[in-house]
Amino acid sequence: MTLSKSLYTRGIQCPKALWLKKHKSSVLTPTDASAEAVFETGNAVGALACELFPAGKKVEFSREHDEMLSTTEQYMEDGMPNIYEATFSYDGILVMVDILRVDADGVSIYEVKSSTSVKDIYIHDVSIQHYVLRSLGFNVKSANVIHINSSYIRGDELDINELFSVVDVSQDVLELQANIPHVLEEFENYLSDKTNEPDIDIGKQCKNPYECDALHYCWRVQRGIPEYSVFNIFNLGSKKQVELYEQGIVDIKDIPDSFDMTAKQAGAVSNYKSGVTHIDKVAIEEFLSTLTYPVYHLDFETFQQAVPEFKGISPFMQIPFQYSLHIEHEDGRLEHMEFLAPDGIDPREHLARKLCQDIPRNVTVLAYNMGFEKGVIKKLASTYPELSEHLLNIHDNIKDLMTPFQQKHYVTPSMNGSYSIKYVLPALVPQMQDAYKELDGVQNGSQAMSAFANMSKLDAEDKEKMRNALLEYCELDTLAMVRVLGRLKEVVNK
């Protein structure tokens, strides 16, 4: 059996996922742009963390692992105090230690993560590194996880000592050591059979600590679980969900009428079974009466930085770089305003000033799931005091287009029990169902975030194409809001 530390932690989450990766990887969902962006962020954070331990050398990656093993050995013989990506192998288990601190009386392990806390799976990650090094005869003095300090706020210069938190997890790692041989033996038993998949049912491990790339295969292909199922009505792993699943019930229409549920759960099940659209005209009309014209339909796009590049930014803070604004007049006339920041600069002040130009005081601003837009504006107001009065006026006049759907005033089975715009838009405005799919380059928020974050890497021609793609995508978001509001007005006026 050959394992890397990533395969080991995959097996810890689910041995079947490990088996599929080794013997049937074709069924796994390929990584998307969002996952690739996370991977790139991890690499960048890992490289920066090495600066906490200067005077070191990196073992360059090679598919010929023997080269990496040999280089590591040479660095240790040379008395190198810090080795990055130090590589070791024991009994078929290959580990690359992000940062290895080498002292005369032993070594210390430092695992770098781009998250903002220590997760249980990280302890398993470090524990297999500890196991390999101890098995090779090293005295492991300590085992540590380095993660991002979310409370850090960048000043004029980046302070990596404040950016990173170093957590000693030695005791937790030591407590796992005795069981590792048993875990490896279990993995060996599973992997030795290259034909038959492990008989492991779906469960919480499918999404914890990460959403498994075998989820589609295990849920949809093998078990035929529909996209909207009992798992949407009842929390995964909850007693009621388990009870239904053990009875072979996954489709909502198969839930017995006598099954014990809360009123909210029963309502969702009843609506789905009936196939009938429920519209509370009185409640919708009451919501519409709170709007004044012109209505300013607003949508922000934001990106995040694990390592803050601009003064006043915290790790993973939502940084607004773009907005779309459809201004809807009472007679139906539409105006469109937009903003997209240049890349490579702090976009916040430019965006805030343009927003104050485009949205007057004391007008109705409409957002979908307004908590996000309000949070962005409130942060801008606290950052730029000279604009705060106007920004807070915008903030205080935001209303939420999600409300009629969240409050179940408009419910149709095709929404799959959700009030997300992803389901509401095609249900109310089916002609827009394929509008996002037809966009070239950017089709969702994750792609928009990644596109802007990586804009500086593009040449002039590709950059112009990507900027146009971002503008088209964001404009469609607010146009979708206009169409949804229009549909609500139609049903009230029927």
Coordinates of C-alpha atoms in Angstrom, one line a residue:
M1 CA 0.0 0.0 0.0
T2 CA 1.3 3.5 -0.9
L3 CA -0.3 6.5 0.7
S4 CA 0.4 10.3 0.8
K5 CA -0.8 12.4 3.7
S6 CA -3.7 13.7 1.5
L7 CA -4.8 10.2 0.8
Y8 CA -4.6 9.3 4.5
T9 CA -6.8 12.2 5.5
R10 CA -9.2 11.3 2.6
G11 CA -9.4 7.8 4.1
I12 CA -10.0 9.3 7.6
Q13 CA -13.1 11.1 6.2
C14 CA -14.3 8.0 4.3
P15 CA -12.5 4.8 3.4
K16 CA -14.7 4.4 0.4
A17 CA -13.5 7.8 -0.9
L18 CA -10.0 6.6 -0.6
W19 CA -10.8 3.3 -2.4
L20 CA -12.5 5.3 -5.3
K21 CA -9.5 7.6 -5.6
K22 CA -7.1 4.7 -5.9
H23 CA -9.1 2.2 -7.9
K24 CA -12.1 4.1 -9.6
S25 CA -11.2 7.7 -9.9
S26 CA -13.2 8.2 -13.1
V27 CA -16.4 8.5 -11.0
L28 CA -15.1 11.4 -9.0
T29 CA -16.2 14.9 -9.7
P30 CA -13.4 16.9 -11.3
T31 CA -12.1 19.9 -9.4
D32 CA -13.7 23.2 -10.6
A33 CA -12.3 26.7 -10.7
S34 CA -13.3 27.4 -7.2
A35 CA -11.4 24.4 -5.9
E36 CA -8.4 25.3 -7.9
A37 CA -8.5 28.8 -6.5
V38 CA -8.5 27.4 -2.9
F39 CA -5.5 25.2 -3.9
E40 CA -3.6 28.2 -5.3
T41 CA -4.4 30.2 -2.1
G42 CA -3.0 27.4 0.0
N43 CA 0.2 27.3 -2.0
A44 CA 0.7 31.1 -1.6
V45 CA 0.0 31.0 2.1
G46 CA 2.3 28.1 2.5
A47 CA 5.2 29.9 0.8
L48 CA 4.6 33.0 2.9
A49 CA 4.6 31.1 6.1
C50 CA 8.1 29.8 5.3
E51 CA 9.3 33.4 6.0
L52 CA 8.5 32.7 9.7
F53 CA 11.4 30.3 9.6
P54 CA 14.2 32.0 7.5
A55 CA 17.5 30.6 6.5
G56 CA 15.9 27.5 5.1
K57 CA 15.8 25.6 1.8
K58 CA 12.9 24.2 -0.1
V59 CA 12.8 20.6 -1.5
E60 CA 11.6 21.2 -5.0
F61 CA 8.7 19.0 -6.1
S62 CA 9.5 16.1 -8.4
R63 CA 7.3 13.2 -9.5
E64 CA 10.4 11.1 -8.8
H65 CA 9.9 11.1 -5.1
D66 CA 13.3 9.5 -4.5
E67 CA 14.9 12.8 -5.6
M68 CA 12.9 14.6 -2.9
L69 CA 13.9 12.0 -0.3
S70 CA 17.5 12.3 -1.3
T71 CA 17.4 16.2 -1.3
T72 CA 15.8 16.2 2.2
E73 CA 18.5 13.8 3.5
Q74 CA 21.3 16.0 2.0
Y75 CA 19.8 19.2 3.6
M76 CA 19.7 17.5 7.0
E77 CA 23.3 16.3 6.6
D78 CA 24.3 19.9 5.7
G79 CA 22.8 21.1 9.0
M80 CA 20.0 23.1 7.4
P81 CA 17.9 24.5 10.3
N82 CA 14.7 24.8 8.3
I83 CA 13.5 22.6 5.4
Y84 CA 10.4 23.4 3.4
E85 CA 8.5 20.5 1.9
A86 CA 10.9 18.0 3.7
T87 CA 10.0 14.6 2.3
F88 CA 10.1 11.3 4.1
S89 CA 8.8 7.8 3.4
Y90 CA 8.1 4.8 5.7
D91 CA 6.5 1.5 4.8
G92 CA 4.9 3.0 1.7
I93 CA 3.7 6.2 3.4
L94 CA 5.1 9.4 1.8
V95 CA 4.8 12.7 3.7
M96 CA 5.9 16.2 2.8
V97 CA 6.3 18.4 5.8
D98 CA 5.4 22.0 5.1
I99 CA 8.1 23.3 7.4
L100 CA 10.5 21.1 9.3
R101 CA 12.5 22.8 12.1
V102 CA 15.7 20.9 12.7
D103 CA 17.6 21.2 16.0
A104 CA 20.4 19.3 17.5
D105 CA 18.0 17.4 19.8
G106 CA 15.2 16.7 17.4
V107 CA 12.8 18.1 14.8
S108 CA 9.5 20.1 14.9
I109 CA 6.7 19.8 12.4
Y110 CA 4.8 22.8 11.2
E111 CA 1.7 22.2 8.9
V112 CA 0.5 25.4 7.2
K113 CA -3.2 25.9 6.5
S114 CA -5.0 28.8 4.8
S115 CA -8.0 28.5 7.1
T116 CA -8.6 30.6 10.2
S117 CA -8.7 27.9 12.8
V118 CA -7.4 24.4 13.7
K119 CA -9.8 21.7 12.4
D120 CA -9.9 18.1 13.5
I121 CA -8.8 16.8 10.1
Y122 CA -5.6 18.9 10.4
I123 CA -4.7 16.9 13.5
H124 CA -4.9 13.7 11.5
D125 CA -2.8 15.3 8.8
V126 CA -0.1 16.2 11.3
S127 CA -0.4 12.9 13.1
I128 CA 0.6 10.8 10.0
Q129 CA 3.6 13.0 9.5
H130 CA 4.5 12.5 13.2
Y131 CA 4.0 8.7 12.8
V132 CA 6.4 8.5 9.8
L133 CA 9.1 10.6 11.4
R134 CA 9.0 8.8 14.7
S135 CA 9.0 5.4 12.8
L136 CA 12.2 6.6 11.0
G137 CA 13.9 7.2 14.3
F138 CA 13.5 11.0 14.7
N139 CA 12.8 12.7 18.0
V140 CA 9.7 14.8 17.2
K141 CA 9.9 17.6 19.7
S142 CA 6.6 19.3 18.7
A143 CA 3.8 19.2 16.2
N144 CA 2.2 22.5 15.1
V145 CA -0.5 23.9 12.9
I146 CA 0.1 27.4 11.4
H147 CA -3.2 29.1 10.3
I148 CA -4.4 32.6 9.4
N149 CA -5.2 35.0 12.2
S150 CA -8.6 36.3 11.1
S151 CA -8.5 39.3 13.6
Y152 CA -5.3 40.7 11.9
I153 CA -5.8 44.0 10.1
R154 CA -3.1 45.0 7.7
G155 CA -1.3 48.3 8.3
D156 CA 1.0 50.0 5.8
E157 CA 3.2 46.9 5.7
L158 CA 2.3 43.2 6.0
D159 CA 3.3 41.8 9.4
I160 CA 3.5 38.0 8.9
N161 CA 4.1 37.5 12.6
E162 CA 0.6 39.0 13.2
L163 CA -0.9 37.4 10.1
F164 CA -0.2 33.9 11.3
S165 CA -1.1 32.0 14.4
V166 CA 1.1 29.0 15.4
V167 CA -0.8 26.4 17.5
D168 CA 1.0 23.5 19.3
V169 CA -1.1 20.4 18.7
S170 CA 1.5 17.9 20.0
Q171 CA -0.8 16.5 22.7
D172 CA -3.6 15.9 20.3
V173 CA -1.3 14.3 17.8
L174 CA 0.3 12.0 20.4
E175 CA -3.1 10.7 21.4
L176 CA -3.7 9.5 17.9
Q177 CA -0.4 7.7 17.4
A178 CA -1.4 4.4 19.0
N179 CA -4.3 4.0 16.7
I180 CA -2.6 4.8 13.4
P181 CA -1.3 1.2 12.8
H182 CA -4.9 0.0 13.1
V183 CA -6.2 2.7 10.7
L184 CA -3.5 1.8 8.2
E185 CA -4.4 -1.9 8.5
E186 CA -8.0 -1.0 7.8
F187 CA -7.1 1.0 4.8
E188 CA -4.9 -1.9 3.6
N189 CA -7.8 -4.3 3.9
Y190 CA -10.0 -2.1 1.8
L191 CA -7.5 -1.3 -0.9
S192 CA -6.3 -4.9 -1.3
D193 CA -9.6 -5.7 -3.0
K194 CA -9.3 -3.8 -6.3
T195 CA -12.7 -5.0 -7.6
N196 CA -15.3 -4.5 -4.8
E197 CA -16.0 -1.1 -3.4
P198 CA -16.2 -0.8 0.4
D199 CA -19.8 -1.2 1.6
I200 CA -20.0 2.2 3.3
D201 CA -23.4 4.0 3.3
I202 CA -23.8 7.7 2.8
G203 CA -23.8 9.9 5.9
K204 CA -22.4 13.0 7.5
Q205 CA -19.0 12.1 6.2
C206 CA -20.1 12.9 2.7
K207 CA -20.0 16.6 3.6
N208 CA -17.8 16.8 6.7
P209 CA -15.2 18.1 6.9
Y210 CA -15.2 18.7 3.2
E211 CA -17.8 17.9 0.5
C212 CA -16.6 14.7 -1.0
D213 CA -15.8 14.5 -4.7
A214 CA -17.6 11.1 -4.7
L215 CA -20.9 12.6 -3.5
H216 CA -22.6 12.7 -6.9
Y217 CA -21.5 9.1 -7.6
C218 CA -22.6 7.8 -4.2
W219 CA -25.9 9.8 -3.9
R220 CA -27.2 10.2 -7.5
V221 CA -25.6 7.4 -9.5
Q222 CA -25.6 4.5 -6.9
R223 CA -28.7 5.4 -4.9
G224 CA -30.8 7.5 -7.2
I225 CA -31.3 10.2 -4.5
P226 CA -33.1 13.1 -6.3
E227 CA -31.7 16.7 -6.0
Y228 CA -34.6 17.6 -3.7
S229 CA -35.1 14.8 -1.2
V230 CA -35.7 14.0 2.4
F231 CA -32.2 15.2 3.0
N232 CA -33.4 18.7 2.1
I233 CA -36.3 18.5 4.5
F234 CA -34.5 16.9 7.4
N235 CA -30.9 17.7 8.4
L236 CA -28.3 15.1 7.2
G237 CA -27.8 12.6 10.0
S238 CA -30.9 13.8 12.0
K239 CA -33.0 11.1 13.7
K240 CA -36.0 11.7 11.4
Q241 CA -33.9 11.7 8.2
V242 CA -32.2 8.4 9.3
E243 CA -35.6 6.9 10.1
L244 CA -36.9 7.6 6.6
Y245 CA -33.7 6.6 4.9
E246 CA -33.6 3.2 6.7
Q247 CA -37.1 2.6 5.4
G248 CA -35.8 3.2 1.9
I249 CA -37.6 6.6 1.6
V250 CA -35.6 9.3 -0.1
D251 CA -38.2 10.9 -2.4
I252 CA -40.3 13.4 -0.6
K253 CA -43.5 12.2 -2.3
D254 CA -43.0 8.8 -0.6
I255 CA -43.0 10.3 3.0
P256 CA -46.2 8.9 4.7
D257 CA -48.8 11.5 5.7
S258 CA -48.7 10.1 9.2
F259 CA -44.9 10.7 9.6
D260 CA -44.2 13.0 12.6
M261 CA -42.8 16.4 11.5
T262 CA -42.8 20.0 12.6
A263 CA -45.3 22.3 11.0
K264 CA -42.6 23.8 8.7
Q265 CA -41.5 20.4 7.6
A266 CA -45.0 19.2 7.0
G267 CA -45.8 22.3 5.0
A268 CA -42.8 21.8 2.7
V269 CA -43.7 18.2 2.2
S270 CA -47.4 18.9 1.6
N271 CA -46.6 21.6 -1.0
Y272 CA -44.2 19.4 -2.9
K273 CA -46.7 16.5 -3.0
S274 CA -49.6 18.7 -4.1
G275 CA -47.7 20.1 -7.0
V276 CA -49.7 23.3 -6.4
T277 CA -48.3 26.8 -6.4
H278 CA -49.3 28.8 -3.3
I279 CA -49.6 32.5 -3.6
D280 CA -50.6 34.8 -0.8
K281 CA -51.7 37.9 -2.7
V282 CA -52.5 39.9 0.3
A283 CA -49.0 39.4 1.9
I284 CA -47.3 40.1 -1.4
E285 CA -49.3 43.2 -2.0
E286 CA -48.3 44.4 1.5
F287 CA -44.7 43.8 0.6
L288 CA -45.0 45.7 -2.7
S289 CA -46.7 48.6 -0.9
T290 CA -43.4 49.3 1.1
L291 CA -41.6 50.1 -2.1
T292 CA -41.3 53.6 -3.5
Y293 CA -40.3 54.4 -7.1
P294 CA -37.9 54.6 -8.6
V295 CA -36.6 51.3 -7.2
Y296 CA -32.8 50.8 -7.2
H297 CA -32.0 47.1 -7.7
L298 CA -28.5 46.6 -6.3
D299 CA -26.1 43.7 -6.4
F300 CA -22.4 43.6 -5.3
E301 CA -19.6 41.3 -6.3
T302 CA -16.8 40.8 -3.8
F303 CA -13.6 38.9 -3.5
Q304 CA -11.4 37.8 -0.6
Q305 CA -7.7 37.8 0.1
A306 CA -6.2 35.3 2.5
V307 CA -3.1 37.5 2.7
P308 CA -4.4 41.2 2.7
E309 CA -2.8 43.3 0.1
F310 CA -4.3 46.6 1.1
K311 CA -4.2 48.7 4.3
G312 CA -7.2 48.1 6.6
I313 CA -8.1 44.7 5.1
S314 CA -8.5 41.6 7.2
P315 CA -7.9 38.0 5.9
F316 CA -10.9 36.8 4.0
M317 CA -12.8 40.0 4.4
Q318 CA -15.4 40.6 1.7
I319 CA -13.9 43.3 -0.6
P320 CA -16.4 44.8 -3.0
F321 CA -15.1 45.4 -6.5
Q322 CA -18.2 45.7 -8.6
Y323 CA -21.9 46.5 -8.6
S324 CA -24.8 46.6 -10.9
L325 CA -27.7 48.9 -10.5
H326 CA -31.0 48.7 -12.4
I327 CA -33.1 51.8 -11.7
E328 CA -36.8 50.8 -12.3
H329 CA -39.3 53.7 -12.7
E330 CA -42.9 53.3 -11.9
D331 CA -43.9 53.4 -15.6
G332 CA -41.5 50.4 -16.2
R333 CA -38.7 52.4 -17.7
L334 CA -35.2 51.0 -16.8
E335 CA -31.9 52.7 -16.4
H336 CA -28.7 50.7 -15.8
M337 CA -25.6 51.9 -13.9
E338 CA -22.5 49.9 -13.1
F339 CA -19.1 50.0 -11.6
L340 CA -16.1 47.7 -12.0
A341 CA -12.9 48.6 -10.3
P342 CA -9.5 48.5 -12.1
D343 CA -7.5 45.5 -10.9
G344 CA -4.4 45.8 -8.7
I345 CA -5.7 48.6 -6.5
D346 CA -7.9 48.8 -3.3
P347 CA -11.3 49.1 -5.0
R348 CA -13.3 50.1 -1.9
E349 CA -13.1 53.9 -1.9
H350 CA -13.7 54.2 -5.7
L351 CA -16.7 51.9 -5.4
A352 CA -18.1 53.7 -2.3
R353 CA -17.9 57.2 -4.0
K354 CA -19.5 55.9 -7.2
L355 CA -22.3 54.3 -5.2
C356 CA -23.1 57.6 -3.5
Q357 CA -23.2 59.3 -6.9
D358 CA -25.6 56.6 -8.4
I359 CA -28.0 56.2 -5.4
P360 CA -29.6 59.3 -3.9
R361 CA -30.6 59.5 -0.3
N362 CA -34.0 58.3 0.8
V363 CA -34.9 56.0 -2.1
T364 CA -35.9 52.3 -2.1
V365 CA -32.9 50.1 -2.7
L366 CA -33.8 46.5 -3.4
A367 CA -31.4 43.5 -2.9
Y368 CA -31.9 39.8 -2.9
N369 CA -30.8 38.5 0.5
M370 CA -30.1 42.0 1.7
G371 CA -27.8 40.9 4.6
F372 CA -24.9 40.7 2.2
E373 CA -25.4 44.1 0.6
K374 CA -26.1 45.8 4.0
G375 CA -22.9 44.2 5.5
V376 CA -20.8 45.5 2.6
I377 CA -22.2 49.0 2.9
K378 CA -21.9 49.2 6.6
K379 CA -18.2 48.2 6.4
L380 CA -17.6 50.9 3.8
A381 CA -19.4 53.4 6.0
S382 CA -17.1 52.6 8.9
T383 CA -14.0 52.8 6.7
Y384 CA -14.8 56.1 5.0
P385 CA -16.3 58.5 7.5
E386 CA -16.8 61.3 5.0
L387 CA -19.2 59.0 3.1
S388 CA -20.8 57.4 6.1
E389 CA -23.9 59.5 6.3
H390 CA -24.8 58.8 2.7
L391 CA -23.8 55.2 2.8
L392 CA -25.8 54.5 6.0
N393 CA -28.8 56.2 4.4
I394 CA -28.6 53.7 1.5
H395 CA -28.1 50.9 4.1
D396 CA -31.2 51.9 6.1
N397 CA -33.4 52.0 3.0
I398 CA -32.5 48.6 1.6
K399 CA -35.4 46.1 1.3
D400 CA -35.2 42.4 0.6
L401 CA -36.7 41.0 -2.5
M402 CA -36.2 37.5 -0.9
T403 CA -38.8 38.3 1.8
P404 CA -42.0 37.0 -0.1
F405 CA -40.3 33.7 -0.8
Q406 CA -38.6 33.3 2.5
Q407 CA -41.9 34.0 4.3
K408 CA -43.6 31.4 2.0
H409 CA -45.9 34.0 0.4
Y410 CA -45.0 32.6 -3.0
V411 CA -44.2 28.9 -3.1
T412 CA -44.1 26.6 -6.1
P413 CA -42.8 23.0 -6.1
S414 CA -40.1 23.7 -8.6
M415 CA -38.4 25.9 -6.0
N416 CA -37.5 22.7 -4.2
G417 CA -38.3 24.2 -0.8
S418 CA -35.7 26.9 -1.3
Y419 CA -36.0 30.7 -1.5
S420 CA -32.6 31.0 -3.2
I421 CA -32.6 33.1 -6.4
K422 CA -31.1 30.0 -8.0
Y423 CA -34.5 28.3 -7.7
V424 CA -36.8 31.3 -7.5
L425 CA -35.7 32.9 -10.9
P426 CA -36.4 29.8 -13.1
A427 CA -39.7 29.2 -11.3
L428 CA -41.0 32.7 -11.8
V429 CA -39.2 33.7 -14.9
P430 CA -38.6 30.5 -16.9
Q431 CA -37.5 32.4 -20.0
M432 CA -34.4 33.5 -18.0
Q433 CA -33.5 29.9 -17.0
D434 CA -30.7 29.5 -19.5
A435 CA -29.6 33.2 -19.4
Y436 CA -26.6 32.5 -17.0
K437 CA -25.5 29.4 -18.9
E438 CA -25.3 31.5 -22.1
L439 CA -22.8 33.9 -20.5
D440 CA -19.3 33.7 -21.8
G441 CA -16.6 33.4 -19.1
V442 CA -18.4 34.2 -15.8
Q443 CA -21.6 32.4 -14.9
N444 CA -21.8 32.6 -11.1
G445 CA -20.5 34.4 -8.1
S446 CA -17.6 32.1 -7.4
Q447 CA -16.3 32.5 -11.0
A448 CA -16.7 36.3 -10.6
M449 CA -14.6 36.3 -7.4
S450 CA -11.9 34.2 -8.9
A451 CA -11.9 36.2 -12.2
F452 CA -11.3 39.5 -10.6
A453 CA -8.7 38.2 -8.1
N454 CA -6.7 36.8 -11.0
M455 CA -7.2 39.7 -13.4
S456 CA -3.7 41.1 -13.1
K457 CA -2.3 37.8 -14.4
L458 CA -4.0 38.3 -17.8
D459 CA -2.7 40.1 -20.9
A460 CA -4.5 43.2 -22.1
E461 CA -6.7 41.4 -24.6
D462 CA -7.8 38.7 -22.2
K463 CA -8.3 41.2 -19.4
E464 CA -10.7 43.3 -21.5
K465 CA -12.7 40.1 -22.3
M466 CA -12.9 39.2 -18.7
R467 CA -13.9 42.7 -17.6
N468 CA -16.8 42.5 -20.2
A469 CA -17.7 39.1 -18.9
L470 CA -17.9 40.4 -15.3
L471 CA -20.0 43.3 -16.4
E472 CA -22.5 41.1 -18.3
Y473 CA -22.8 38.7 -15.4
C474 CA -23.4 41.4 -12.7
E475 CA -25.9 43.2 -15.0
L476 CA -27.9 40.0 -15.4
D477 CA -28.1 39.6 -11.6
T478 CA -30.0 42.9 -11.2
L479 CA -32.0 42.4 -14.3
A480 CA -33.2 39.1 -12.8
M481 CA -34.4 41.0 -9.7
V482 CA -36.3 43.4 -12.0
R483 CA -38.0 40.4 -13.6
V484 CA -38.8 38.7 -10.3
L485 CA -40.4 41.9 -9.0
G486 CA -42.3 42.2 -12.2
R487 CA -43.7 38.7 -11.7
L488 CA -44.8 39.5 -8.2
K489 CA -46.7 42.6 -9.4
E490 CA -48.4 40.5 -12.1
V491 CA -49.8 37.9 -9.7
V492 CA -51.1 40.7 -7.4
N493 CA -52.8 42.4 -10.3
K494 CA -54.5 39.3 -11.7

